[in-house]
């Protein structure tokens, strides 16, 4: 496993990284779950900024400043809504990760933290989502030495266990 990939369990809004990724919805104007937490911690300026971003489609990502967050930027990625698996959900989830990483490189971001996109309200099965997240990040890092750290931030015990096993961190 690439030593630049890290796993933690906790609240992504507390991380002092270059960018945290938000599991946003297409409006980019805030919502529940991690999205709500990020907007609360960043302050009302984030919503004002996002109003000018024009939304994002499922699989796309847009960037904003972090405002009151310790992170410098927020990358707002819109994952797929799980509709049984035959609606391109896997490809859309991969694109949400990939487009976030591409935006990060474009903005000189070296440290980035991802939540478990689509595994909350959007209902994507957690195991499959973790496989896609890990594979997409690993592949991207192989051709991007400029990225120094990618942190998977799990919030619930189930996602933590799944990632710890897949990243082979069982003893930690
Ligand atoms: P989605 O609509 O993409 O499913 P959710 O916010 O509902 O987005 O859930 C995505 C993941 O974010 C879930 O695994 C949830 O447990 C997690 N989550 C919720 N709050 C936080 C937080 N403060 N920090 C990190 N992860 C969080």
GROMACS .gro file of N, CA and C and ligand atoms in nm:
model
  543
    1UNK      N    1   0.084  -0.121   0.000
    1UNK     CA    2   0.000   0.000   0.000
    1UNK      C    3   0.088   0.126   0.000
    2UNK      N    4   0.047   0.222  -0.074
    2UNK     CA    5   0.120   0.350  -0.083
    2UNK      C    6   0.122   0.417   0.055
    3UNK      N    7   0.241   0.450   0.102
    3UNK     CA    8   0.253   0.506   0.238
    3UNK      C    9   0.194   0.646   0.248
    4UNK      N   10   0.158   0.705   0.135
    4UNK     CA   11   0.093   0.837   0.140
    4UNK      C   12  -0.054   0.826   0.174
    5UNK      N   13  -0.110   0.705   0.175
    5UNK     CA   14  -0.252   0.684   0.207
    5UNK      C   15  -0.266   0.659   0.357
    6UNK      N   16  -0.352   0.738   0.424
    6UNK     CA   17  -0.372   0.725   0.568
    6UNK      C   18  -0.520   0.701   0.597
    7UNK      N   19  -0.547   0.646   0.713
    7UNK     CA   20  -0.685   0.622   0.756
    7UNK      C   21  -0.705   0.679   0.895
    8UNK      N   22  -0.809   0.757   0.913
    8UNK     CA   23  -0.846   0.798   1.049
    8UNK      C   24  -0.997   0.784   1.067
    9UNK      N   25  -1.038   0.782   1.193
    9UNK     CA   26  -1.180   0.783   1.224
    9UNK      C   27  -1.206   0.914   1.296
   10UNK      N   28  -1.301   0.992   1.248
   10UNK     CA   29  -1.330   1.118   1.316
   10UNK      C   30  -1.400   1.217   1.226
   11UNK      N   31  -1.394   1.341   1.272
   11UNK     CA   32  -1.468   1.450   1.208
   11UNK      C   33  -1.377   1.522   1.108
   12UNK      N   34  -1.413   1.516   0.982
   12UNK     CA   35  -1.327   1.571   0.876
   12UNK      C   36  -1.312   1.723   0.889
   13UNK      N   37  -1.408   1.789   0.952
   13UNK     CA   38  -1.403   1.936   0.959
   13UNK      C   39  -1.288   1.984   1.048
   14UNK      N   40  -1.229   1.895   1.126
   14UNK     CA   41  -1.123   1.937   1.219
   14UNK      C   42  -0.984   1.927   1.159
   15UNK      N   43  -0.973   1.877   1.038
   15UNK     CA   44  -0.840   1.849   0.983
   15UNK      C   45  -0.775   1.969   0.918
   16UNK      N   46  -0.651   1.993   0.956
   16UNK     CA   47  -0.573   2.105   0.899
   16UNK      C   48  -0.492   2.054   0.781
   17UNK      N   49  -0.564   2.017   0.676
   17UNK     CA   50  -0.500   1.971   0.552
   17UNK      C   51  -0.519   2.079   0.446
   18UNK      N   52  -0.457   2.062   0.332
   18UNK     CA   53  -0.476   2.161   0.225
   18UNK      C   54  -0.622   2.163   0.180
   19UNK      N   55  -0.682   2.045   0.165
   19UNK     CA   56  -0.822   2.039   0.122
   19UNK      C   57  -0.896   1.924   0.187
   20UNK      N   58  -1.019   1.952   0.229
   20UNK     CA   59  -1.110   1.843   0.265
   20UNK      C   60  -1.213   1.832   0.153
   21UNK      N   61  -1.253   1.709   0.127
   21UNK     CA   62  -1.355   1.685   0.025
   21UNK      C   63  -1.490   1.677   0.095
   22UNK      N   64  -1.589   1.737   0.035
   22UNK     CA   65  -1.725   1.733   0.086
   22UNK      C   66  -1.807   1.636   0.001
   23UNK      N   67  -1.889   1.554   0.066
   23UNK     CA   68  -1.987   1.472  -0.006
   23UNK      C   69  -2.111   1.560  -0.026
   24UNK      N   70  -2.107   1.637  -0.133
   24UNK     CA   71  -2.207   1.741  -0.155
   24UNK      C   72  -2.326   1.686  -0.234
   25UNK      N   73  -2.429   1.768  -0.247
   25UNK     CA   74  -2.538   1.735  -0.340
   25UNK      C   75  -2.531   1.834  -0.457
   26UNK      N   76  -2.605   1.810  -0.565
   26UNK     CA   77  -2.584   1.891  -0.686
   26UNK      C   78  -2.605   2.041  -0.668
   27UNK      N   79  -2.678   2.082  -0.567
   27UNK     CA   80  -2.700   2.226  -0.547
   27UNK      C   81  -2.573   2.294  -0.495
   28UNK      N   82  -2.490   2.219  -0.426
   28UNK     CA   83  -2.370   2.268  -0.356
   28UNK      C   84  -2.405   2.369  -0.246
   29UNK      N   85  -2.528   2.371  -0.203
   29UNK     CA   86  -2.568   2.472  -0.104
   29UNK      C   87  -2.583   2.415   0.037
   30UNK      N   88  -2.530   2.296   0.059
   30UNK     CA   89  -2.536   2.238   0.192
   30UNK      C   90  -2.647   2.135   0.201
   31UNK      N   91  -2.640   2.053   0.307
   31UNK     CA   92  -2.739   1.946   0.326
   31UNK      C   93  -2.715   1.882   0.460
   32UNK      N   94  -2.744   1.752   0.469
   32UNK     CA   95  -2.723   1.682   0.596
   32UNK      C   96  -2.586   1.619   0.600
   33UNK      N   97  -2.564   1.534   0.697
   33UNK     CA   98  -2.441   1.455   0.707
   33UNK      C   99  -2.315   1.540   0.707
   34UNK      N  100  -2.216   1.493   0.636
   34UNK     CA  101  -2.086   1.561   0.635
   34UNK      C  102  -2.098   1.700   0.569
   35UNK      N  103  -2.187   1.711   0.474
   35UNK     CA  104  -2.211   1.839   0.406
   35UNK      C  105  -2.255   1.946   0.507
   36UNK      N  106  -2.353   1.911   0.589
   36UNK     CA  107  -2.402   2.004   0.691
   36UNK      C  108  -2.292   2.040   0.789
   37UNK      N  109  -2.214   1.940   0.829
   37UNK     CA  110  -2.106   1.964   0.925
   37UNK      C  111  -2.002   2.059   0.866
   38UNK      N  112  -1.969   2.041   0.739
   38UNK     CA  113  -1.870   2.127   0.674
   38UNK      C  114  -1.923   2.270   0.662
   39UNK      N  115  -2.047   2.285   0.623
   39UNK     CA  116  -2.103   2.420   0.610
   39UNK      C  117  -2.111   2.490   0.747
   40UNK      N  118  -2.148   2.415   0.850
   40UNK     CA  119  -2.154   2.476   0.985
   40UNK      C  120  -2.016   2.522   1.029
   41UNK      N  121  -1.916   2.438   1.008
   41UNK     CA  122  -1.782   2.470   1.056
   41UNK      C  123  -1.715   2.579   0.972
   42UNK      N  124  -1.748   2.583   0.843
   42UNK     CA  125  -1.686   2.683   0.756
   42UNK      C  126  -1.748   2.821   0.775
   43UNK      N  127  -1.875   2.821   0.815
   43UNK     CA  128  -1.945   2.949   0.834
   43UNK      C  129  -2.027   2.986   0.711
   44UNK      N  130  -2.115   3.086   0.724
   44UNK     CA  131  -2.209   3.121   0.618
   44UNK      C  132  -2.145   3.169   0.489
   45UNK      N  133  -2.022   3.214   0.495
   45UNK     CA  134  -1.954   3.257   0.372
   45UNK      C  135  -1.943   3.145   0.270
   46UNK      N  136  -1.936   3.022   0.320
   46UNK     CA  137  -1.921   2.909   0.227
   46UNK      C  138  -2.044   2.899   0.137
   47UNK      N  139  -2.161   2.909   0.197
   47UNK     CA  140  -2.284   2.899   0.116
   47UNK      C  141  -2.292   3.016   0.017
   48UNK      N  142  -2.255   3.133   0.063
   48UNK     CA  143  -2.257   3.251  -0.027
   48UNK      C  144  -2.166   3.226  -0.147
   49UNK      N  145  -2.048   3.172  -0.119
   49UNK     CA  146  -1.953   3.143  -0.227
   49UNK      C  147  -2.012   3.039  -0.322
   50UNK      N  148  -2.069   2.933  -0.264
   50UNK     CA  149  -2.118   2.821  -0.345
   50UNK      C  150  -2.238   2.859  -0.431
   51UNK      N  151  -2.310   2.961  -0.391
   51UNK     CA  152  -2.423   3.008  -0.473
   51UNK      C  153  -2.376   3.051  -0.611
   52UNK      N  154  -2.252   3.094  -0.619
   52UNK     CA  155  -2.198   3.142  -0.748
   52UNK      C  156  -2.132   3.030  -0.828
   53UNK      N  157  -2.132   2.910  -0.773
   53UNK     CA  158  -2.059   2.800  -0.840
   53UNK      C  159  -2.142   2.729  -0.945
   54UNK      N  160  -2.273   2.753  -0.946
   54UNK     CA  161  -2.356   2.694  -1.052
   54UNK      C  162  -2.385   2.546  -1.035
   55UNK      N  163  -2.368   2.493  -0.914
   55UNK     CA  164  -2.400   2.353  -0.891
   55UNK      C  165  -2.299   2.259  -0.955
   56UNK      N  166  -2.324   2.131  -0.941
   56UNK     CA  167  -2.237   2.028  -1.000
   56UNK      C  168  -2.320   1.904  -1.026
   57UNK      N  169  -2.286   1.833  -1.133
   57UNK     CA  170  -2.357   1.709  -1.163
   57UNK      C  171  -2.296   1.594  -1.082
   58UNK      N  172  -2.369   1.484  -1.071
   58UNK     CA  173  -2.317   1.365  -1.003
   58UNK      C  174  -2.188   1.320  -1.073
   59UNK      N  175  -2.083   1.305  -0.994
   59UNK     CA  176  -1.952   1.268  -1.047
   59UNK      C  177  -1.859   1.386  -1.064
   60UNK      N  178  -1.914   1.507  -1.060
   60UNK     CA  179  -1.831   1.627  -1.075
   60UNK      C  180  -1.783   1.680  -0.940
   61UNK      N  181  -1.689   1.776  -0.946
   61UNK     CA  182  -1.638   1.839  -0.825
   61UNK      C  183  -1.609   1.985  -0.852
   62UNK      N  184  -1.629   2.068  -0.751
   62UNK     CA  185  -1.597   2.211  -0.758
   62UNK      C  186  -1.519   2.248  -0.632
   63UNK      N  187  -1.440   2.355  -0.643
   63UNK     CA  188  -1.355   2.392  -0.529
   63UNK      C  189  -1.396   2.527  -0.472
   64UNK      N  190  -1.379   2.541  -0.340
   64UNK     CA  191  -1.405   2.670  -0.274
   64UNK      C  192  -1.298   2.691  -0.167
   65UNK      N  193  -1.287   2.813  -0.116
   65UNK     CA  194  -1.202   2.831   0.002
   65UNK      C  195  -1.261   2.757   0.122
   66UNK      N  196  -1.182   2.740   0.226
   66UNK     CA  197  -1.229   2.673   0.347
   66UNK      C  198  -1.292   2.768   0.449
   67UNK      N  199  -1.277   2.896   0.425
   67UNK     CA  200  -1.329   2.999   0.518
   67UNK      C  201  -1.287   2.966   0.662
   68UNK      N  202  -1.380   2.943   0.755
   68UNK     CA  203  -1.340   2.924   0.896
   68UNK      C  204  -1.285   2.785   0.929
   69UNK      N  205  -1.275   2.700   0.829
   69UNK     CA  206  -1.220   2.566   0.855
   69UNK      C  207  -1.069   2.572   0.869
   70UNK      N  208  -1.010   2.476   0.939
   70UNK     CA  209  -0.863   2.468   0.939
   70UNK      C  210  -0.808   2.431   0.801
   71UNK      N  211  -0.888   2.367   0.718
   71UNK     CA  212  -0.844   2.332   0.582
   71UNK      C  213  -0.851   2.456   0.493
   72UNK      N  214  -0.754   2.464   0.401
   72UNK     CA  215  -0.748   2.582   0.314
   72UNK      C  216  -0.860   2.582   0.209
   73UNK      N  217  -0.890   2.463   0.157
   73UNK     CA  218  -0.993   2.451   0.053
   73UNK      C  219  -1.095   2.344   0.090
   74UNK      N  220  -1.214   2.357   0.031
   74UNK     CA  221  -1.311   2.247   0.030
   74UNK      C  222  -1.333   2.208  -0.116
   75UNK      N  223  -1.322   2.081  -0.144
   75UNK     CA  224  -1.357   2.030  -0.277
   75UNK      C  225  -1.493   1.962  -0.264
   76UNK      N  226  -1.590   2.017  -0.333
   76UNK     CA  227  -1.728   1.968  -0.322
   76UNK      C  228  -1.751   1.865  -0.431
   77UNK      N  229  -1.753   1.738  -0.393
   77UNK     CA  230  -1.772   1.630  -0.489
   77UNK      C  231  -1.913   1.575  -0.473
   78UNK      N  232  -1.979   1.551  -0.584
   78UNK     CA  233  -2.115   1.496  -0.579
   78UNK      C  234  -2.110   1.350  -0.621
   79UNK      N  235  -2.134   1.262  -0.525
   79UNK     CA  236  -2.136   1.119  -0.555
   79UNK      C  237  -2.270   1.079  -0.614
   80UNK      N  238  -2.280   0.952  -0.653
   80UNK     CA  239  -2.407   0.902  -0.706
   80UNK      C  240  -2.505   0.866  -0.596
   81UNK      N  241  -2.632   0.874  -0.628
   81UNK     CA  242  -2.736   0.817  -0.541
   81UNK      C  243  -2.748   0.670  -0.582
   82UNK      N  244  -2.738   0.579  -0.485
   82UNK     CA  245  -2.746   0.435  -0.516
   82UNK      C  246  -2.889   0.400  -0.560
   83UNK      N  247  -2.900   0.346  -0.681
   83UNK     CA  248  -3.032   0.307  -0.731
   83UNK      C  249  -3.030   0.162  -0.778
   84UNK      N  250  -2.956   0.078  -0.703
   84UNK     CA  251  -2.955  -0.066  -0.734
   84UNK      C  252  -2.830  -0.113  -0.804
   85UNK      N  253  -2.751  -0.022  -0.857
   85UNK     CA  254  -2.622  -0.060  -0.915
   85UNK      C  255  -2.618  -0.066  -1.067
   86UNK      N  256  -2.733  -0.051  -1.131
   86UNK     CA  257  -2.735  -0.060  -1.278
   86UNK      C  258  -2.753   0.076  -1.344
   87UNK      N  259  -2.719   0.180  -1.273
   87UNK     CA  260  -2.735   0.315  -1.328
   87UNK      C  261  -2.603   0.390  -1.332
   88UNK      N  262  -2.495   0.316  -1.353
   88UNK     CA  263  -2.364   0.379  -1.363
   88UNK      C  264  -2.311   0.431  -1.231
   89UNK      N  265  -2.363   0.379  -1.120
   89UNK     CA  266  -2.323   0.432  -0.990
   89UNK      C  267  -2.173   0.415  -0.963
   90UNK      N  268  -2.117   0.300  -1.004
   90UNK     CA  269  -1.975   0.276  -0.974
   90UNK      C  270  -1.886   0.377  -1.049
   91UNK      N  271  -1.917   0.397  -1.175
   91UNK     CA  272  -1.839   0.492  -1.256
   91UNK      C  273  -1.855   0.635  -1.202
   92UNK      N  274  -1.974   0.668  -1.160
   92UNK     CA  275  -1.998   0.802  -1.106
   92UNK      C  276  -1.922   0.823  -0.975
   93UNK      N  277  -1.918   0.719  -0.893
   93UNK     CA  278  -1.843   0.733  -0.767
   93UNK      C  279  -1.693   0.749  -0.796
   94UNK      N  280  -1.644   0.667  -0.891
   94UNK     CA  281  -1.504   0.679  -0.930
   94UNK      C  282  -1.475   0.822  -0.980
   95UNK      N  283  -1.564   0.875  -1.060
   95UNK     CA  284  -1.545   1.011  -1.113
   95UNK      C  285  -1.544   1.116  -1.002
   96UNK      N  286  -1.625   1.096  -0.900
   96UNK     CA  287  -1.628   1.192  -0.789
   96UNK      C  288  -1.489   1.198  -0.722
   97UNK      N  289  -1.428   1.082  -0.702
   97UNK     CA  290  -1.292   1.078  -0.644
   97UNK      C  291  -1.190   1.135  -0.742
   98UNK      N  292  -1.198   1.088  -0.866
   98UNK     CA  293  -1.099   1.128  -0.966
   98UNK      C  294  -1.104   1.278  -0.994
   99UNK      N  295  -1.221   1.333  -1.011
   99UNK     CA  296  -1.233   1.477  -1.038
   99UNK      C  297  -1.187   1.560  -0.918
  100UNK      N  298  -1.206   1.509  -0.797
  100UNK     CA  299  -1.155   1.578  -0.678
  100UNK      C  300  -1.003   1.581  -0.680
  101UNK      N  301  -0.943   1.468  -0.714
  101UNK     CA  302  -0.797   1.459  -0.717
  101UNK      C  303  -0.739   1.549  -0.827
  102UNK      N  304  -0.806   1.551  -0.941
  102UNK     CA  305  -0.758   1.637  -1.051
  102UNK      C  306  -0.765   1.784  -1.011
  103UNK      N  307  -0.873   1.824  -0.945
  103UNK     CA  308  -0.884   1.962  -0.897
  103UNK      C  309  -0.775   1.993  -0.796
  104UNK      N  310  -0.746   1.897  -0.711
  104UNK     CA  311  -0.642   1.916  -0.610
  104UNK      C  312  -0.508   1.947  -0.677
  105UNK      N  313  -0.473   1.867  -0.775
  105UNK     CA  314  -0.346   1.887  -0.846
  105UNK      C  315  -0.343   2.024  -0.912
  106UNK      N  316  -0.454   2.060  -0.974
  106UNK     CA  317  -0.463   2.189  -1.043
  106UNK      C  318  -0.438   2.306  -0.948
  107UNK      N  319  -0.475   2.289  -0.822
  107UNK     CA  320  -0.462   2.398  -0.724
  107UNK      C  321  -0.341   2.381  -0.632
  108UNK      N  322  -0.252   2.292  -0.667
  108UNK     CA  323  -0.129   2.276  -0.590
  108UNK      C  324  -0.149   2.216  -0.452
  109UNK      N  325  -0.262   2.146  -0.435
  109UNK     CA  326  -0.294   2.083  -0.305
  109UNK      C  327  -0.209   1.958  -0.287
  110UNK      N  328  -0.146   1.947  -0.171
  110UNK     CA  329  -0.058   1.833  -0.146
  110UNK      C  330  -0.115   1.734  -0.045
  111UNK      N  331  -0.203   1.785   0.042
  111UNK     CA  332  -0.264   1.697   0.142
  111UNK      C  333  -0.415   1.711   0.133
  112UNK      N  334  -0.483   1.597   0.122
  112UNK     CA  335  -0.627   1.598   0.096
  112UNK      C  336  -0.695   1.488   0.177
  113UNK      N  337  -0.813   1.521   0.230
  113UNK     CA  338  -0.888   1.424   0.311
  113UNK      C  339  -1.025   1.398   0.247
  114UNK      N  340  -1.060   1.271   0.235
  114UNK     CA  341  -1.189   1.230   0.176
  114UNK      C  342  -1.281   1.170   0.281
  115UNK      N  343  -1.408   1.207   0.281
  115UNK     CA  344  -1.506   1.130   0.357
  115UNK      C  345  -1.549   1.011   0.272
  116UNK      N  346  -1.635   0.927   0.324
  116UNK     CA  347  -1.679   0.809   0.249
  116UNK      C  348  -1.801   0.850   0.164
  117UNK      N  349  -1.767   0.908   0.050
  117UNK     CA  350  -1.868   0.968  -0.038
  117UNK      C  351  -1.977   0.867  -0.074
  118UNK      N  352  -2.100   0.913  -0.069
  118UNK     CA  353  -2.220   0.837  -0.109
  118UNK      C  354  -2.261   0.725  -0.013
  119UNK      N  355  -2.186   0.702   0.095
  119UNK     CA  356  -2.220   0.588   0.181
  119UNK      C  357  -2.315   0.625   0.294
  120UNK      N  358  -2.361   0.750   0.298
  120UNK     CA  359  -2.458   0.792   0.398
  120UNK      C  360  -2.597   0.794   0.337
  121UNK      N  361  -2.653   0.911   0.329
  121UNK     CA  362  -2.789   0.928   0.276
  121UNK      C  363  -2.801   0.874   0.133
  122UNK      N  364  -2.695   0.881   0.055
  122UNK     CA  365  -2.701   0.836  -0.085
  122UNK      C  366  -2.701   0.684  -0.099
  123UNK      N  367  -2.672   0.611   0.009
  123UNK     CA  368  -2.700   0.468   0.015
  123UNK      C  369  -2.612   0.372  -0.063
  124UNK      N  370  -2.493   0.415  -0.104
  124UNK     CA  371  -2.402   0.327  -0.179
  124UNK      C  372  -2.349   0.220  -0.082
  125UNK      N  373  -2.350   0.091  -0.120
  125UNK     CA  374  -2.298  -0.013  -0.030
  125UNK      C  375  -2.152   0.017   0.009
  126UNK      N  376  -2.125   0.005   0.139
  126UNK     CA  377  -1.997   0.056   0.191
  126UNK      C  378  -1.875  -0.020   0.141
  127UNK      N  379  -1.884  -0.153   0.134
  127UNK     CA  380  -1.769  -0.232   0.087
  127UNK      C  381  -1.730  -0.191  -0.055
  128UNK      N  382  -1.830  -0.189  -0.140
  128UNK     CA  383  -1.805  -0.158  -0.280
  128UNK      C  384  -1.754  -0.015  -0.294
  129UNK      N  385  -1.808   0.075  -0.215
  129UNK     CA  386  -1.763   0.215  -0.221
  129UNK      C  387  -1.617   0.227  -0.178
  130UNK      N  388  -1.580   0.152  -0.075
  130UNK     CA  389  -1.441   0.156  -0.027
  130UNK      C  390  -1.346   0.101  -0.134
  131UNK      N  391  -1.385  -0.007  -0.200
  131UNK     CA  392  -1.301  -0.062  -0.307
  131UNK      C  393  -1.276   0.042  -0.415
  132UNK      N  394  -1.380   0.111  -0.455
  132UNK     CA  395  -1.367   0.211  -0.561
  132UNK      C  396  -1.281   0.328  -0.514
  133UNK      N  397  -1.305   0.375  -0.393
  133UNK     CA  398  -1.230   0.489  -0.339
  133UNK      C  399  -1.080   0.455  -0.333
  134UNK      N  400  -1.049   0.341  -0.277
  134UNK     CA  401  -0.908   0.302  -0.258
  134UNK      C  402  -0.839   0.281  -0.394
  135UNK      N  403  -0.908   0.210  -0.484
  135UNK     CA  404  -0.848   0.183  -0.614
  135UNK      C  405  -0.823   0.312  -0.691
  136UNK      N  406  -0.919   0.401  -0.689
  136UNK     CA  407  -0.906   0.526  -0.765
  136UNK      C  408  -0.791   0.611  -0.710
  137UNK      N  409  -0.782   0.620  -0.578
  137UNK     CA  410  -0.675   0.699  -0.517
  137UNK      C  411  -0.539   0.635  -0.545
  138UNK      N  412  -0.530   0.503  -0.528
  138UNK     CA  413  -0.402   0.435  -0.551
  138UNK      C  414  -0.352   0.456  -0.693
  139UNK      N  415  -0.441   0.438  -0.788
  139UNK     CA  416  -0.403   0.456  -0.929
  139UNK      C  417  -0.358   0.599  -0.956
  140UNK      N  418  -0.429   0.693  -0.901
  140UNK     CA  419  -0.397   0.834  -0.925
  140UNK      C  420  -0.260   0.868  -0.865
  141UNK      N  421  -0.233   0.818  -0.746
  141UNK     CA  422  -0.106   0.849  -0.680
  141UNK      C  423   0.013   0.797  -0.758
  142UNK      N  424  -0.008   0.686  -0.829
  142UNK     CA  425   0.104   0.629  -0.905
  142UNK      C  426   0.161   0.727  -1.008
  143UNK      N  427   0.076   0.812  -1.061
  143UNK     CA  428   0.124   0.907  -1.162
  143UNK      C  429   0.130   1.050  -1.107
  144UNK      N  430   0.113   1.067  -0.976
  144UNK     CA  431   0.115   1.202  -0.917
  144UNK      C  432   0.200   1.208  -0.790
  145UNK      N  433   0.331   1.210  -0.807
  145UNK     CA  434   0.420   1.215  -0.690
  145UNK      C  435   0.406   1.345  -0.611
  146UNK      N  436   0.347   1.448  -0.673
  146UNK     CA  437   0.336   1.576  -0.604
  146UNK      C  438   0.234   1.573  -0.490
  147UNK      N  439   0.143   1.476  -0.492
  147UNK     CA  440   0.049   1.462  -0.380
  147UNK      C  441   0.121   1.392  -0.264
  148UNK      N  442   0.118   1.454  -0.148
  148UNK     CA  443   0.195   1.402  -0.035
  148UNK      C  444   0.115   1.312   0.058
  149UNK      N  445  -0.015   1.339   0.070
  149UNK     CA  446  -0.094   1.262   0.166
  149UNK      C  447  -0.242   1.262   0.126
  150UNK      N  448  -0.300   1.143   0.128
  150UNK     CA  449  -0.444   1.129   0.109
  150UNK      C  450  -0.499   1.057   0.232
  151UNK      N  451  -0.589   1.124   0.302
  151UNK     CA  452  -0.645   1.067   0.425
  151UNK      C  453  -0.789   1.023   0.399
  152UNK      N  454  -0.818   0.896   0.424
  152UNK     CA  455  -0.957   0.851   0.424
  152UNK      C  456  -1.012   0.873   0.565
  153UNK      N  457  -1.115   0.956   0.574
  153UNK     CA  458  -1.173   0.988   0.705
  153UNK      C  459  -1.304   0.911   0.719
  154UNK      N  460  -1.303   0.810   0.806
  154UNK     CA  461  -1.425   0.735   0.832
  154UNK      C  462  -1.491   0.795   0.955
  155UNK      N  463  -1.622   0.783   0.959
  155UNK     CA  464  -1.698   0.846   1.067
  155UNK      C  465  -1.769   0.739   1.149
  156UNK      N  466  -1.816   0.636   1.081
  156UNK     CA  467  -1.887   0.528   1.152
  156UNK      C  468  -1.792   0.408   1.165
  157UNK      N  469  -1.822   0.324   1.266
  157UNK     CA  470  -1.737   0.208   1.293
  157UNK      C  471  -1.728   0.113   1.174
  158UNK      N  472  -1.840   0.096   1.104
  158UNK     CA  473  -1.841  -0.001   0.994
  158UNK      C  474  -1.744   0.042   0.883
  159UNK      N  475  -1.750   0.167   0.845
  159UNK     CA  476  -1.657   0.213   0.742
  159UNK      C  477  -1.513   0.204   0.791
  160UNK      N  478  -1.490   0.236   0.918
  160UNK     CA  479  -1.353   0.227   0.970
  160UNK      C  480  -1.301   0.083   0.956
  161UNK      N  481  -1.383  -0.014   0.998
  161UNK     CA  482  -1.341  -0.155   0.990
  161UNK      C  483  -1.314  -0.196   0.845
  162UNK      N  484  -1.402  -0.155   0.756
  162UNK     CA  485  -1.386  -0.191   0.614
  162UNK      C  486  -1.255  -0.134   0.558
  163UNK      N  487  -1.230  -0.008   0.585
  163UNK     CA  488  -1.107   0.055   0.531
  163UNK      C  489  -0.983  -0.002   0.597
  164UNK      N  490  -0.989  -0.026   0.727
  164UNK     CA  491  -0.871  -0.080   0.797
  164UNK      C  492  -0.832  -0.214   0.737
  165UNK      N  493  -0.933  -0.295   0.707
  165UNK     CA  494  -0.905  -0.426   0.649
  165UNK      C  495  -0.850  -0.412   0.507
  166UNK      N  496  -0.914  -0.330   0.427
  166UNK     CA  497  -0.872  -0.316   0.287
  166UNK      C  498  -0.735  -0.248   0.274
  167UNK      N  499  -0.704  -0.159   0.368
  167UNK     CA  500  -0.574  -0.093   0.365
  167UNK      C  501  -0.469  -0.172   0.442
  168UNK      N  502  -0.512  -0.287   0.494
  168UNK     CA  503  -0.424  -0.377   0.568
  168UNK      C  504  -0.363  -0.309   0.691
  169UNK      N  505  -0.449  -0.245   0.769
  169UNK     CA  506  -0.404  -0.177   0.891
  169UNK      C  507  -0.467  -0.244   1.013
  170UNK      N  508  -0.487  -0.376   1.004
  170UNK     CA  509  -0.567  -0.445   1.106
  170UNK      C  510  -0.513  -0.429   1.247
  171UNK      N  511  -0.384  -0.405   1.259
  171UNK     CA  512  -0.325  -0.399   1.394
  171UNK      C  513  -0.332  -0.259   1.454
  172UNK      N  514  -0.381  -0.163   1.380
  172UNK     CA  515  -0.379  -0.026   1.432
  172UNK      C  516  -0.508   0.008   1.502
  173LIG     P1  517  -2.386   1.112   0.095
  173LIG     O1  518  -2.511   1.192   0.067
  173LIG     O2  519  -2.279   1.131  -0.010
  173LIG     O3  520  -2.416   0.970   0.125
  173LIG     P2  521  -2.347   1.170   0.382
  173LIG     O4  522  -2.297   1.295   0.442
  173LIG     O5  523  -2.487   1.129   0.412
  173LIG     O6  524  -2.324   1.185   0.223
  173LIG     O7  525  -2.253   1.051   0.421
  173LIG     C1  526  -2.123   1.034   0.370
  173LIG     C2  527  -2.032   0.980   0.478
  173LIG     O8  528  -1.990   1.088   0.562
  173LIG     C3  529  -2.099   0.880   0.571
  173LIG     O9  530  -2.013   0.766   0.582
  173LIG     C4  531  -2.108   0.953   0.704
  173LIG    O10  532  -2.094   0.864   0.814
  173LIG     C5  533  -1.990   1.046   0.696
  173LIG     N1  534  -1.988   1.166   0.783
  173LIG     C6  535  -2.091   1.233   0.840
  173LIG     N2  536  -2.047   1.338   0.912
  173LIG     C7  537  -1.911   1.339   0.900
  173LIG     C8  538  -1.805   1.422   0.949
  173LIG     N3  539  -1.828   1.527   1.027
  173LIG     N4  540  -1.677   1.390   0.915
  173LIG     C9  541  -1.650   1.284   0.835
  173LIG     N5  542  -1.744   1.203   0.785
  173LIG    C10  543  -1.873   1.228   0.817
   0.00000   0.00000   0.00000
